[in-house]
């Protein structure tokens, strides 16, 4: 019978499941994606298995370039720096963004749009501009040190970007400044989507602001937190411009990060294979971290 | 060194295109990275035996990639290009001028590609020029050097900086792969007003100079302006201190035939640098202050001295006018021979697959002859070999002092190459270690050991390479 044939056809494939024809629709995008992303990435993977100076014939390196990532301290350090910077580039912006969103969503603040714009502004600026501006703020007689001296804390003044202990946190603070606005705007949008009834119910049960935040706002923001963390982690790990402009990895190698190391090795020291290995390792690291974040924070979708 | 020199003035905003270029490089590299060196001109010292006549070359386009995009050098090149085209109407010069960083990141692909430029500016040292030679991408110019008398036009010290051994292993000896237009050295700039107010004369000896530092400090002036956030400026400062303690050894070491860096001169120079920091002769936050910022501060009257390259002269003069003076670092004894870090501009080289090597050679000669030197002088650029126009510059002006200093250094063989030429990774090692010395985190002993580790490892690698590939007879 006709009807059974139809049901059988449906049973074969769950409703909404893609059909082969779907691939044709995405083919143009796929070709572009393959040509400009997958193919170069494959090239990088292949280059990372070679010793190549960029000019003469490459020689096979096997896993040498990857082994060096673990055995060579000058390659290990950038990854450690990057992970430490994630505190500033991802954890702090999300935490501060949550705090700001919680405050702003509770209190009706006059000129809210203005504050939102100001806090979001760093996202819009080119990182080059951000770097140049902060370089002068953090200079030995820059704005920050002047301010410290003006309030009698001159003892704390130091050449922030040239100080072995403080250079990494100083660059980190710039990242926090950049990332916070994005997180806040994401969370504010998320808060507005949480049903008002939940807040009313919580209040009727006698929840204070903190309780309300923990039981209603935070769980309601899970998808936004996952997005914010993913974006900030990726931005933090591929951070190149800020380092290049503010410290060039210095003092010593105290602020070198993988993304800077890729550029440095490929263009300045003719170690293309090693640069490719750093790049591939960085890609893997970003992949692992973002998958972990979406699993942990967003939770598995049923 | 060139890298450091031009880093000084590179537009920092070019970072992102450079980063994007990483992807492009990987993409464009195709399946087989590298060339097999088949483009190398074999035993080639060039086919020419008589002075080539570009007029007979027929209709020719010469593609030239250079990095002379700054005011004075750009004007000088433009004028010389125009004149060359006028002399040889059949030759058209297609000039591609890029900033140093942009040139450095794109040149490798260009010269190894299918349509390489005829003339390029190659940075001396291992990362660029030596790497190009090893890949067989540059034409040896010894023959042209003979025909055009470059060997006598230039002092040997300068020519040697453009030499690479035929097997592409050693820098500083072997065949000639380029010729430079401009000269440069690390000079002692001083603020005449500040010195006068402190009752000081421009120092005649190194001792007078260092005594003056204490005097300036006591008067509450900053003795030496210095910013090392960009990592490389300390290479220049340290180089000058190092030269005071052993210039000849330092030069041998850079050119790969010295004892290296684990010695009294290295430790002494590092100790002096740390001591200057401790005594406040240099700004306390030097590691956090940018190179350009430091130069600006000096120009605005903060700091009596500034130790940096002659490439800064034009900018400093613009804001300081007659207050600015420059001299080579003073010698140990009054009237003695000065020594300092210095060298020459990027080498102009001919690619091995250029279809018009003879026209290119004529162009190189034209860019570097006495007439060109006069054009450079008139544009405020220091020619490697000053000519007539240079002697007409007022000796009391900063330009005149710069030229006089260059002549004195050249005559006394007082130039020591930039220390970061020593090995392919030495720029990194040295600049990072010097930041440690300046923050007094790294002791002079540790510093010397760090440099020696890098230097020794590379020397060992070189020796192994020599044993593995004995150079053809008569090439080294």
XYZ file of C-alpha atoms in Angstrom:
778
model
C 0.000 0.000 0.000
C 1.026 3.528 -0.654
C 0.760 4.661 2.940
C 3.032 1.920 4.249
C 5.646 2.706 1.614
C 5.636 6.291 2.812
C 5.957 5.330 6.458
C 8.739 2.944 5.561
C 10.535 5.720 3.723
C 10.235 7.892 6.810
C 11.289 5.112 9.104
C 14.483 4.676 7.162
C 15.475 8.192 8.008
C 14.492 10.170 11.033
C 12.586 13.327 10.129
C 14.893 16.298 9.508
C 17.936 14.088 8.983
C 20.061 15.451 6.128
C 19.683 13.911 2.713
C 22.521 13.536 0.251
C 21.241 16.439 -1.814
C 22.053 18.688 1.176
C 25.741 18.313 0.528
C 25.333 19.871 -2.894
C 23.934 23.000 -1.294
C 26.917 23.427 0.979
C 29.406 22.415 -1.699
C 30.467 25.956 -2.692
C 31.158 26.859 0.910
C 32.905 23.555 1.419
C 35.199 24.171 -1.546
C 36.183 27.585 -0.244
C 36.657 26.154 3.222
C 38.786 23.316 1.897
C 40.911 25.544 -0.317
C 41.610 28.233 2.256
C 41.532 26.299 5.522
C 41.760 22.545 5.204
C 44.409 22.458 2.508
C 46.732 24.967 4.219
C 46.197 23.149 7.483
C 47.171 19.890 5.826
C 50.236 21.654 4.446
C 51.135 22.874 7.930
C 50.803 19.377 9.325
C 53.052 18.098 6.594
C 55.571 20.915 7.021
C 55.698 20.197 10.733
C 57.194 16.824 9.866
C 60.066 18.490 8.010
C 63.169 20.453 8.809
C 62.821 23.387 6.463
C 64.460 26.814 6.387
C 61.986 28.183 3.864
C 64.456 28.092 0.961
C 66.539 24.978 0.547
C 65.228 21.453 0.214
C 63.359 20.238 3.241
C 64.541 17.124 5.047
C 62.192 14.769 6.859
C 62.105 15.331 10.565
C 59.653 12.683 11.703
C 58.329 13.767 15.055
C 61.413 15.834 15.928
C 59.573 19.126 15.770
C 56.892 17.795 18.101
C 59.326 16.178 20.472
C 61.034 19.557 20.746
C 57.772 21.025 22.029
C 58.290 18.967 25.154
C 62.058 18.832 25.429
C 62.960 22.404 24.456
C 62.323 24.848 27.274
C 62.103 27.762 24.865
C 59.138 26.030 23.222
C 57.546 24.800 26.418
C 57.528 28.211 28.035
C 55.283 29.913 25.442
C 52.575 27.300 26.014
C 52.788 27.737 29.782
C 52.565 31.504 29.332
C 49.522 31.075 27.112
C 47.765 28.894 29.675
C 48.544 31.407 32.410
C 47.277 34.217 30.214
C 43.958 32.381 29.850
C 43.226 33.374 33.442
C 43.365 36.985 32.261
C 41.961 36.483 28.791
C 39.096 34.113 29.618
C 38.462 33.471 33.312
C 38.573 37.080 34.515
C 36.494 38.578 31.674
C 33.810 35.933 32.223
C 33.824 36.481 35.991
C 33.751 40.267 35.707
C 31.226 40.077 32.885
C 28.929 37.957 35.072
C 29.275 40.393 37.943
C 28.517 43.390 35.748
C 25.611 41.628 34.101
C 24.159 40.642 37.467
C 24.464 44.214 38.743
C 23.147 45.837 35.607
C 20.224 43.484 35.288
C 19.064 44.096 38.853
C 19.449 47.796 39.176
C 17.966 50.180 36.682
C 20.957 52.306 35.832
C 20.536 55.633 34.099
C 22.526 55.882 30.888
C 22.807 52.106 30.674
C 23.399 52.201 26.915
C 26.326 54.520 27.474
C 28.032 52.178 29.928
C 27.354 49.201 27.740
C 28.918 50.975 24.775
C 31.955 52.080 26.739
C 32.555 48.592 28.098
C 32.103 47.037 24.682
C 34.367 49.533 22.935
C 37.649 47.590 23.344
C 36.104 44.812 21.248
C 35.611 47.172 18.356
C 39.126 48.647 18.403
C 41.830 46.965 16.379
C 44.154 45.133 18.750
C 47.037 47.063 17.224
C 45.499 50.272 18.507
C 44.830 48.676 21.884
C 48.446 47.543 22.069
C 49.892 50.919 21.179
C 47.648 52.662 23.701
C 48.496 50.279 26.536
C 52.170 50.399 25.699
C 52.155 54.073 26.545
C 49.900 53.599 29.591
C 52.291 50.984 31.006
C 55.494 52.887 30.103
C 57.873 53.837 32.946
C 56.473 57.375 33.010
C 53.126 56.426 31.526
C 49.643 57.032 32.844
C 49.590 54.128 35.285
C 52.846 54.978 37.029
C 51.953 58.672 37.093
C 48.660 57.795 38.746
C 50.402 55.585 41.296
C 52.837 58.364 42.134
C 50.024 60.908 42.384
C 48.273 58.900 45.095
C 51.487 58.273 47.002
C 52.019 54.707 45.806
C 55.158 55.592 43.859
C 56.868 52.569 45.392
C 54.659 50.346 43.276
C 55.569 52.119 40.054
C 57.703 50.031 37.750
C 58.442 49.541 34.041
C 55.520 47.136 33.773
C 56.261 45.683 30.354
C 59.983 45.407 31.079
C 59.667 43.689 34.432
C 60.286 39.951 34.517
C 57.610 39.332 37.143
C 55.002 41.786 36.004
C 55.210 41.806 32.209
C 52.979 38.736 31.752
C 50.246 39.918 34.151
C 50.492 43.395 32.589
C 49.814 41.997 29.127
C 47.099 39.871 30.725
C 45.330 42.903 32.133
C 45.120 44.323 28.624
C 43.430 41.088 27.562
C 40.996 41.329 30.465
C 40.183 44.885 29.440
C 39.490 43.771 25.894
C 37.441 40.682 26.743
C 35.227 41.935 29.559
C 32.905 44.041 27.424
C 32.135 41.200 25.063
C 31.283 38.867 27.934
C 29.121 41.470 29.622
C 27.077 42.201 26.512
C 26.590 38.476 25.898
C 25.429 37.929 29.468
C 23.117 40.939 29.482
C 21.409 39.572 26.405
C 21.219 36.167 28.078
C 19.723 37.537 31.290
C 16.907 39.122 29.339
C 15.953 35.715 28.005
C 15.572 34.171 31.452
C 11.839 34.018 32.260
C 10.839 36.653 34.828
C 8.730 34.032 36.622
C 11.846 32.244 37.771
C 13.061 35.412 39.501
C 9.640 35.989 41.032
C 9.516 32.428 42.261
C 12.961 32.738 43.749
C 12.036 35.955 45.511
C 8.852 34.425 46.870
C 10.951 31.647 48.314
C 12.940 34.376 50.087
C 16.134 34.240 48.019
C 18.579 37.128 48.428
C 20.531 38.614 45.531
C 23.326 36.045 45.840
C 20.975 33.061 46.046
C 19.008 34.442 43.134
C 22.175 34.802 41.082
C 23.348 31.287 41.865
C 20.064 29.457 41.329
C 18.481 31.458 38.539
C 20.902 33.679 36.653
C 23.955 31.425 36.505
C 22.188 28.262 35.276
C 20.165 30.370 32.853
C 23.359 31.799 31.383
C 25.052 28.480 30.706
C 24.861 28.713 26.911
C 26.154 32.289 26.970
C 28.976 31.365 29.340
C 29.977 28.563 27.005
C 30.030 30.951 24.062
C 31.945 33.595 26.019
C 34.518 31.098 27.246
C 34.998 29.632 23.789
C 35.458 33.043 22.196
C 37.808 34.355 24.873
C 39.871 31.174 25.042
C 40.356 31.139 21.290
C 41.168 34.859 21.280
C 43.565 34.391 24.171
C 45.428 31.484 22.635
C 45.862 33.004 19.228
C 46.899 36.288 20.771
C 49.738 37.602 18.637
C 49.282 41.312 18.014
C 49.268 42.376 21.656
C 52.492 40.537 22.410
C 54.147 41.688 19.207
C 53.395 45.314 19.914
C 53.841 45.511 23.657
C 56.810 43.286 24.478
C 57.979 41.220 21.460
C 58.027 38.353 23.938
C 60.335 40.142 26.372
C 61.824 40.862 28.798
C 63.983 37.857 28.060
C 61.327 35.399 26.919
C 58.966 36.111 29.784
C 55.948 36.869 27.611
C 56.480 34.761 24.506
C 53.335 32.887 23.443
C 52.807 30.172 20.792
C 51.172 32.439 18.216
C 54.123 34.842 18.424
C 56.531 31.926 18.275
C 54.961 30.755 14.985
C 55.646 34.114 13.356
C 59.055 34.437 14.935
C 60.265 31.016 13.850
C 58.777 31.102 10.354
C 59.950 34.580 9.423
C 62.772 35.605 11.686
C 64.777 32.471 12.352
C 64.017 30.323 9.273
C 62.613 27.373 11.236
C 59.495 26.797 9.195
C 59.033 23.174 10.260
C 59.232 24.048 13.903
C 56.869 26.992 13.390
C 54.361 24.672 11.724
C 54.609 22.229 14.628
C 53.898 25.024 17.106
C 50.941 26.083 14.961
C 49.523 22.572 14.779
C 50.002 22.039 18.508
C 48.243 25.330 19.148
C 45.350 24.288 16.944
C 45.023 21.011 18.804
C 45.172 22.796 22.144
C 42.457 25.248 21.106
C 40.330 22.379 19.824
C 40.679 20.363 23.014
C 39.956 23.342 25.242
C 36.887 24.479 23.321
C 35.435 20.962 23.201
C 36.042 20.621 26.934
C 34.360 23.945 27.563
C 31.278 23.079 25.566
C 31.027 19.693 27.284
C 31.522 21.045 30.795
C 29.694 24.332 30.669
C 27.071 23.929 28.044
C 26.353 20.357 28.956
C 25.359 17.648 26.519
C 22.239 18.493 24.627
C 19.625 15.761 24.896
C 72.742 45.104 12.446
C 70.200 45.468 9.755
C 67.482 43.541 11.499
C 67.816 45.607 14.605
C 68.391 48.792 12.705
C 65.286 48.600 10.666
C 63.253 47.118 13.426
C 63.857 50.422 15.045
C 61.810 52.133 12.457
C 59.520 49.467 11.240
C 55.880 50.411 11.358
C 54.562 48.215 14.109
C 51.158 48.185 12.483
C 52.349 45.755 9.869
C 52.163 42.892 12.316
C 48.840 41.502 11.253
C 49.439 41.282 7.521
C 52.674 39.534 8.396
C 50.824 37.029 10.531
C 48.313 36.411 7.806
C 51.178 35.866 5.450
C 52.120 32.799 7.466
C 49.093 31.071 6.058
C 49.859 32.311 2.588
C 53.405 31.049 2.784
C 52.243 27.622 3.786
C 49.694 27.668 1.006
C 52.015 28.919 -1.654
C 54.826 26.644 -0.630
C 53.070 23.887 -2.470
C 53.953 20.292 -2.095
C 57.700 20.427 -2.288
C 59.105 23.162 -0.144
C 62.360 24.648 -1.180
C 64.337 24.719 -4.334
C 66.970 22.220 -5.219
C 69.512 24.928 -5.814
C 69.587 24.233 -9.529
C 69.318 27.956 -10.082
C 72.766 28.413 -8.648
C 75.235 29.819 -11.096
C 77.543 26.851 -10.702
C 81.161 27.893 -10.620
C 79.812 31.161 -11.943
C 81.604 34.269 -11.142
C 79.579 35.877 -13.896
C 80.073 35.706 -17.629
C 81.200 39.288 -18.134
C 84.819 40.076 -18.807
C 84.528 43.688 -19.900
C 82.412 46.527 -18.591
C 78.895 45.643 -19.709
C 77.032 48.245 -21.696
C 73.360 48.293 -20.735
C 72.649 50.412 -23.821
C 73.270 47.324 -25.934
C 70.952 45.126 -23.922
C 67.912 46.073 -25.959
C 64.585 46.886 -24.362
C 64.955 45.732 -20.800
C 62.912 45.891 -17.638
C 64.855 45.600 -14.424
C 62.737 44.584 -11.447
C 64.210 45.897 -8.201
C 62.985 45.148 -4.679
C 64.308 47.483 -2.028
C 63.391 48.677 1.445
C 64.515 52.306 1.194
C 61.135 53.788 1.953
C 62.257 56.468 4.405
C 62.565 60.135 3.528
C 66.229 60.573 2.647
C 66.948 57.129 1.238
C 63.721 57.047 -0.738
C 64.505 60.395 -2.372
C 68.042 59.373 -3.168
C 66.969 56.069 -4.804
C 64.219 57.770 -6.777
C 66.668 60.309 -8.155
C 69.276 57.683 -9.048
C 66.670 55.477 -10.720
C 65.504 58.410 -12.823
C 69.050 59.230 -13.817
C 69.815 55.615 -14.706
C 66.768 55.445 -16.958
C 67.804 58.694 -18.571
C 71.321 57.397 -19.242
C 69.965 54.152 -20.685
C 66.569 54.930 -22.283
C 66.187 51.276 -23.255
C 66.115 50.222 -19.598
C 63.051 50.606 -17.446
C 63.371 50.131 -13.699
C 60.380 48.544 -12.041
C 60.834 49.389 -8.420
C 59.063 47.539 -5.606
C 59.765 49.361 -2.362
C 58.570 47.819 0.882
C 59.269 48.312 4.538
C 62.030 46.132 5.919
C 59.618 43.761 7.633
C 57.401 43.423 4.607
C 60.405 42.848 2.401
C 61.780 40.249 4.762
C 58.518 38.312 4.895
C 57.855 38.313 1.144
C 61.331 38.180 -0.349
C 61.883 34.486 0.312
C 58.846 33.542 -1.770
C 59.715 36.037 -4.478
C 63.291 34.914 -5.062
C 62.434 31.229 -4.943
C 59.397 31.710 -7.213
C 59.240 31.434 -10.978
C 59.579 35.115 -11.688
C 62.177 36.464 -9.293
C 63.143 40.145 -9.275
C 66.522 40.985 -10.849
C 67.923 43.031 -8.009
C 67.055 42.643 -4.333
C 68.254 44.098 -1.080
C 69.417 41.186 1.014
C 70.001 41.491 4.738
C 73.515 40.416 5.745
C 74.044 37.482 8.073
C 72.773 33.946 8.361
C 68.975 34.283 8.231
C 68.797 36.037 4.849
C 71.891 36.398 2.696
C 73.565 33.154 3.760
C 70.271 31.279 3.429
C 69.760 32.668 -0.093
C 73.262 31.674 -1.128
C 72.836 28.202 0.314
C 69.689 27.843 -1.799
C 71.571 29.061 -4.873
C 69.406 32.116 -5.344
C 72.059 34.842 -5.614
C 74.675 35.494 -8.279
C 78.282 35.858 -7.109
C 79.564 39.300 -8.001
C 83.343 38.826 -7.757
C 83.781 39.240 -11.468
C 81.839 42.489 -11.522
C 83.733 43.634 -8.467
C 86.889 43.256 -10.571
C 85.480 44.940 -13.652
C 84.007 47.875 -11.793
C 86.823 48.217 -9.249
C 84.492 47.671 -6.325
C 87.398 45.941 -4.624
C 89.268 49.214 -4.442
C 86.243 51.444 -4.041
C 85.295 49.758 -0.785
C 87.379 48.975 2.291
C 87.829 45.215 2.699
C 86.038 45.211 6.059
C 82.858 46.400 4.407
C 83.096 44.130 1.375
C 83.651 41.131 3.656
C 80.282 41.709 5.299
C 78.691 40.918 1.944
C 80.669 37.709 1.436
C 79.477 34.147 1.874
C 81.523 31.020 1.296
C 80.589 29.142 -1.873
C 79.076 26.228 0.049
C 76.777 28.670 1.813
C 78.133 27.840 5.245
C 80.190 30.822 6.317
C 79.413 34.457 6.514
C 82.082 37.132 6.103
C 84.411 35.351 3.676
C 84.269 33.694 0.290
C 82.413 35.123 -2.671
C 80.897 38.555 -2.911
C 77.103 38.460 -3.099
C 76.149 42.085 -2.836
C 77.264 45.635 -2.530
C 75.986 48.249 -0.102
C 75.211 51.861 -0.729
C 75.108 53.387 2.695
C 77.244 53.275 5.794
C 76.128 53.245 9.404
C 77.681 53.137 12.840
C 76.668 53.423 16.455
C 77.594 56.926 17.470
C 77.574 58.897 20.687
C 74.954 61.597 20.240
C 75.124 64.449 22.715
C 73.041 67.430 23.716
C 75.401 70.408 23.502
C 73.278 72.530 25.855
C 73.164 69.914 28.585
C 76.907 69.269 28.417
C 77.679 72.997 28.552
C 75.422 73.519 31.549
C 77.227 70.691 33.346
C 80.549 72.273 32.441
C 81.509 69.372 30.193
C 83.149 69.186 26.791
C 82.376 66.482 24.262
C 84.630 63.746 25.664
C 87.983 63.060 24.004
C 88.610 59.779 25.809
C 86.457 56.969 27.127
C 87.563 57.871 30.651
C 86.483 61.478 30.215
C 83.135 60.210 29.002
C 82.491 57.940 31.987
C 83.704 60.580 34.489
C 81.243 62.965 32.904
C 78.422 60.513 33.499
C 78.922 60.735 37.261
C 79.026 64.506 37.077
C 75.794 64.663 35.095
C 74.131 62.278 37.534
C 75.187 64.442 40.496
C 73.628 67.453 38.831
C 70.344 65.566 38.571
C 70.528 65.036 34.833
C 69.971 61.705 33.155
C 73.428 60.851 31.740
C 72.493 58.396 28.958
C 68.996 58.092 27.506
C 68.136 54.476 26.712
C 65.008 52.412 26.041
C 65.122 48.645 25.566
C 61.492 47.485 25.453
C 62.023 46.482 21.808
C 64.851 44.163 22.920
C 67.474 45.065 20.301
C 68.721 48.515 21.383
C 70.825 46.950 24.145
C 72.701 45.022 21.451
C 74.043 48.363 20.249
C 74.847 49.671 23.716
C 76.482 46.424 24.754
C 78.357 46.275 21.452
C 79.968 49.634 22.114
C 80.990 48.623 25.655
C 82.271 45.290 24.373
C 84.335 46.985 21.650
C 86.054 49.118 24.264
C 87.387 45.930 25.870
C 88.355 43.948 22.792
C 87.263 45.089 19.361
C 89.551 42.872 17.284
C 88.537 39.716 19.160
C 84.912 40.667 18.890
C 85.153 40.995 15.125
C 86.902 37.635 14.780
C 84.251 36.021 16.930
C 81.370 37.423 14.891
C 82.993 36.208 11.704
C 83.354 32.726 13.149
C 87.096 32.596 13.721
C 87.394 33.922 17.254
C 87.316 32.388 20.707
C 83.685 33.154 21.387
C 82.089 35.001 24.228
C 83.146 33.333 27.429
C 85.839 35.869 28.167
C 86.751 38.915 30.193
C 85.548 41.383 27.552
C 82.023 39.968 27.509
C 81.792 39.768 31.292
C 83.337 43.189 31.718
C 80.975 44.846 29.282
C 77.969 43.164 30.910
C 79.206 44.247 34.337
C 79.554 47.839 33.088
C 76.035 47.789 31.703
C 74.647 46.480 34.994
C 76.743 49.031 36.876
C 75.411 51.900 34.747
C 71.906 50.742 35.572
C 72.717 50.585 39.285
C 74.271 54.027 39.328
C 71.367 55.515 37.444
C 73.419 56.459 34.377
C 70.659 54.805 32.337
C 66.926 55.248 33.010
C 65.683 52.854 35.713
C 62.837 51.505 33.633
C 64.930 51.020 30.495
C 63.472 47.566 29.772
C 60.010 49.053 29.746
C 60.790 52.065 27.564
C 60.473 51.910 23.778
C 63.377 52.697 21.454
C 61.527 55.481 19.666
C 60.257 56.858 22.964
C 63.798 57.058 24.281
C 64.948 58.896 21.147
C 62.047 61.321 21.501
C 62.935 61.959 25.137
C 66.552 62.631 24.225
C 65.412 65.008 21.501
C 63.275 66.880 24.000
C 66.237 67.397 26.317
C 65.925 64.427 28.654
C 69.348 62.804 28.710
C 72.775 64.180 27.869
C 73.894 61.281 25.668
C 72.264 58.752 23.382
C 74.139 55.755 21.985
C 72.526 54.728 18.761
C 72.919 54.443 15.020
C 73.563 57.138 12.437
C 70.166 56.273 10.930
C 68.594 58.334 13.730
C 70.455 61.515 12.787
C 67.908 63.014 10.418
C 65.032 62.632 12.882
C 66.994 63.917 15.864
C 68.313 66.882 13.912
C 64.800 67.854 12.950
C 63.818 68.505 16.546
C 67.190 69.436 18.087
C 68.788 71.498 15.362
C 72.142 72.973 16.419
C 71.966 71.450 19.894
C 72.755 68.013 18.459
C 76.269 66.655 18.249
C 77.526 63.210 17.263
C 80.858 61.452 17.454
C 82.122 57.885 17.414
C 82.464 56.538 20.967
C 85.679 58.135 22.284
C 88.867 56.041 22.197
C 90.768 54.928 25.283
C 93.529 57.484 24.709
C 93.088 61.017 23.407
C 93.760 61.062 19.684
C 93.611 57.276 19.520
C 91.611 55.240 17.068
C 87.903 54.973 17.793
C 86.053 51.675 17.569
C 82.355 51.022 17.460
C 79.660 48.727 16.192
C 78.766 49.443 12.618
C 78.609 48.331 9.082
C 76.628 49.164 6.051
C 73.143 49.206 4.675
C 71.496 46.098 3.234
C 73.428 44.613 0.338
C 72.144 45.097 -3.203
C 72.299 41.667 -4.782
C 71.527 40.098 -8.160
C 69.327 37.031 -8.171
C 70.751 33.958 -9.871
C 67.877 33.668 -12.313
C 67.850 37.288 -13.415
C 67.686 37.463 -17.199
C 69.719 40.666 -17.283
C 72.607 40.165 -14.870
C 74.857 42.569 -16.768
C 72.323 45.374 -16.724
C 71.753 44.632 -13.049
C 75.484 44.850 -12.402
C 75.659 48.185 -14.193
C 72.767 49.343 -12.040
C 74.544 48.255 -8.860
C 77.626 50.152 -9.963
C 75.540 53.211 -10.719
C 73.915 53.061 -7.255
C 77.243 52.983 -5.484
C 79.663 55.131 -7.483
C 81.006 58.557 -6.555
C 78.120 60.376 -8.177
C 75.632 58.259 -6.214
C 77.549 59.051 -3.032
C 77.082 62.764 -3.721
C 73.374 62.271 -4.321
C 73.145 60.433 -1.009
C 74.985 63.191 0.824
C 72.651 65.798 -0.597
C 69.707 63.749 0.676
C 71.225 63.561 4.157
C 72.174 59.898 3.832
C 75.600 58.583 4.868
C 77.242 56.940 1.840
C 79.488 53.950 2.511
C 82.210 55.727 0.537
C 81.761 59.508 0.837
C 82.671 61.534 -2.236
C 83.137 65.194 -3.121
C 79.836 66.507 -1.780
C 80.671 65.098 1.648
C 83.692 67.357 2.026
C 81.521 70.399 1.378
C 79.240 69.678 4.322
C 80.042 72.040 7.191
C 82.247 70.114 9.613
C 80.472 71.711 12.577
C 77.040 70.457 11.576
C 75.810 67.120 12.866
C 75.950 65.789 9.303
C 79.547 66.902 9.001
C 80.420 65.281 12.321
C 78.739 62.066 11.223
C 80.710 61.965 7.971
C 83.973 62.831 9.707
C 83.355 60.076 12.254
C 82.687 57.576 9.475
C 85.889 58.534 7.693
C 87.901 58.198 10.906
C 86.378 54.796 11.675
C 86.944 53.531 8.138
C 90.544 54.721 8.112
C 91.282 53.110 11.464
C 89.417 49.906 10.584
C 87.354 50.629 13.648
C 84.094 48.988 12.723
C 82.962 45.805 14.447
C 79.985 44.007 12.869
C 76.758 43.773 14.818
C 77.154 41.002 17.377
C 73.903 39.346 16.405
C 75.439 38.297 13.080
C 77.302 35.622 15.054
C 74.823 32.768 14.624
C 71.332 32.384 13.137
C 69.786 32.459 16.606
C 72.111 35.007 18.180
C 69.737 37.929 17.899
C 67.294 36.072 20.154
C 69.882 34.811 22.573
C 71.700 38.111 22.921
C 68.676 40.387 23.149
C 66.915 38.180 25.703
C 70.053 37.776 27.808
C 70.773 41.509 27.743
C 67.327 42.264 29.120
C 68.313 39.970 31.970
C 71.565 41.855 32.541
C 69.770 45.201 32.521
C 67.260 44.105 35.130
C 70.252 42.625 37.005
C 68.587 39.227 36.959
C 71.430 37.681 34.949
C 74.987 37.883 36.273
C 77.834 38.703 33.864
C 79.118 35.131 34.245
C 75.775 33.558 33.409
C 75.400 36.014 30.557
C 78.749 35.060 29.039
C 77.944 31.372 29.432
C 74.566 31.809 27.723
C 76.125 33.523 24.724
C 78.897 30.963 24.527
C 76.422 28.083 24.572
C 74.663 29.430 21.473
C 77.918 30.363 19.751
C 79.683 27.098 20.558
C 76.762 24.984 19.376
C 76.648 26.781 16.047
C 80.410 26.607 15.553
C 80.227 22.870 16.169
C 77.452 22.526 13.613
C 79.497 24.547 11.118
C 82.526 22.329 11.608
C 80.432 19.215 11.058
C 79.000 20.718 7.905
C 82.492 21.562 6.642
C 83.617 18.020 7.181
C 80.518 16.623 5.497
C 80.754 18.877 2.447
C 84.324 19.859 1.648
C 84.170 23.117 -0.268
C 85.320 23.036 -3.884
C 88.952 24.007 -4.173
C 89.693 27.683 -4.370
C 86.321 28.883 -3.239
C 87.132 29.769 0.316
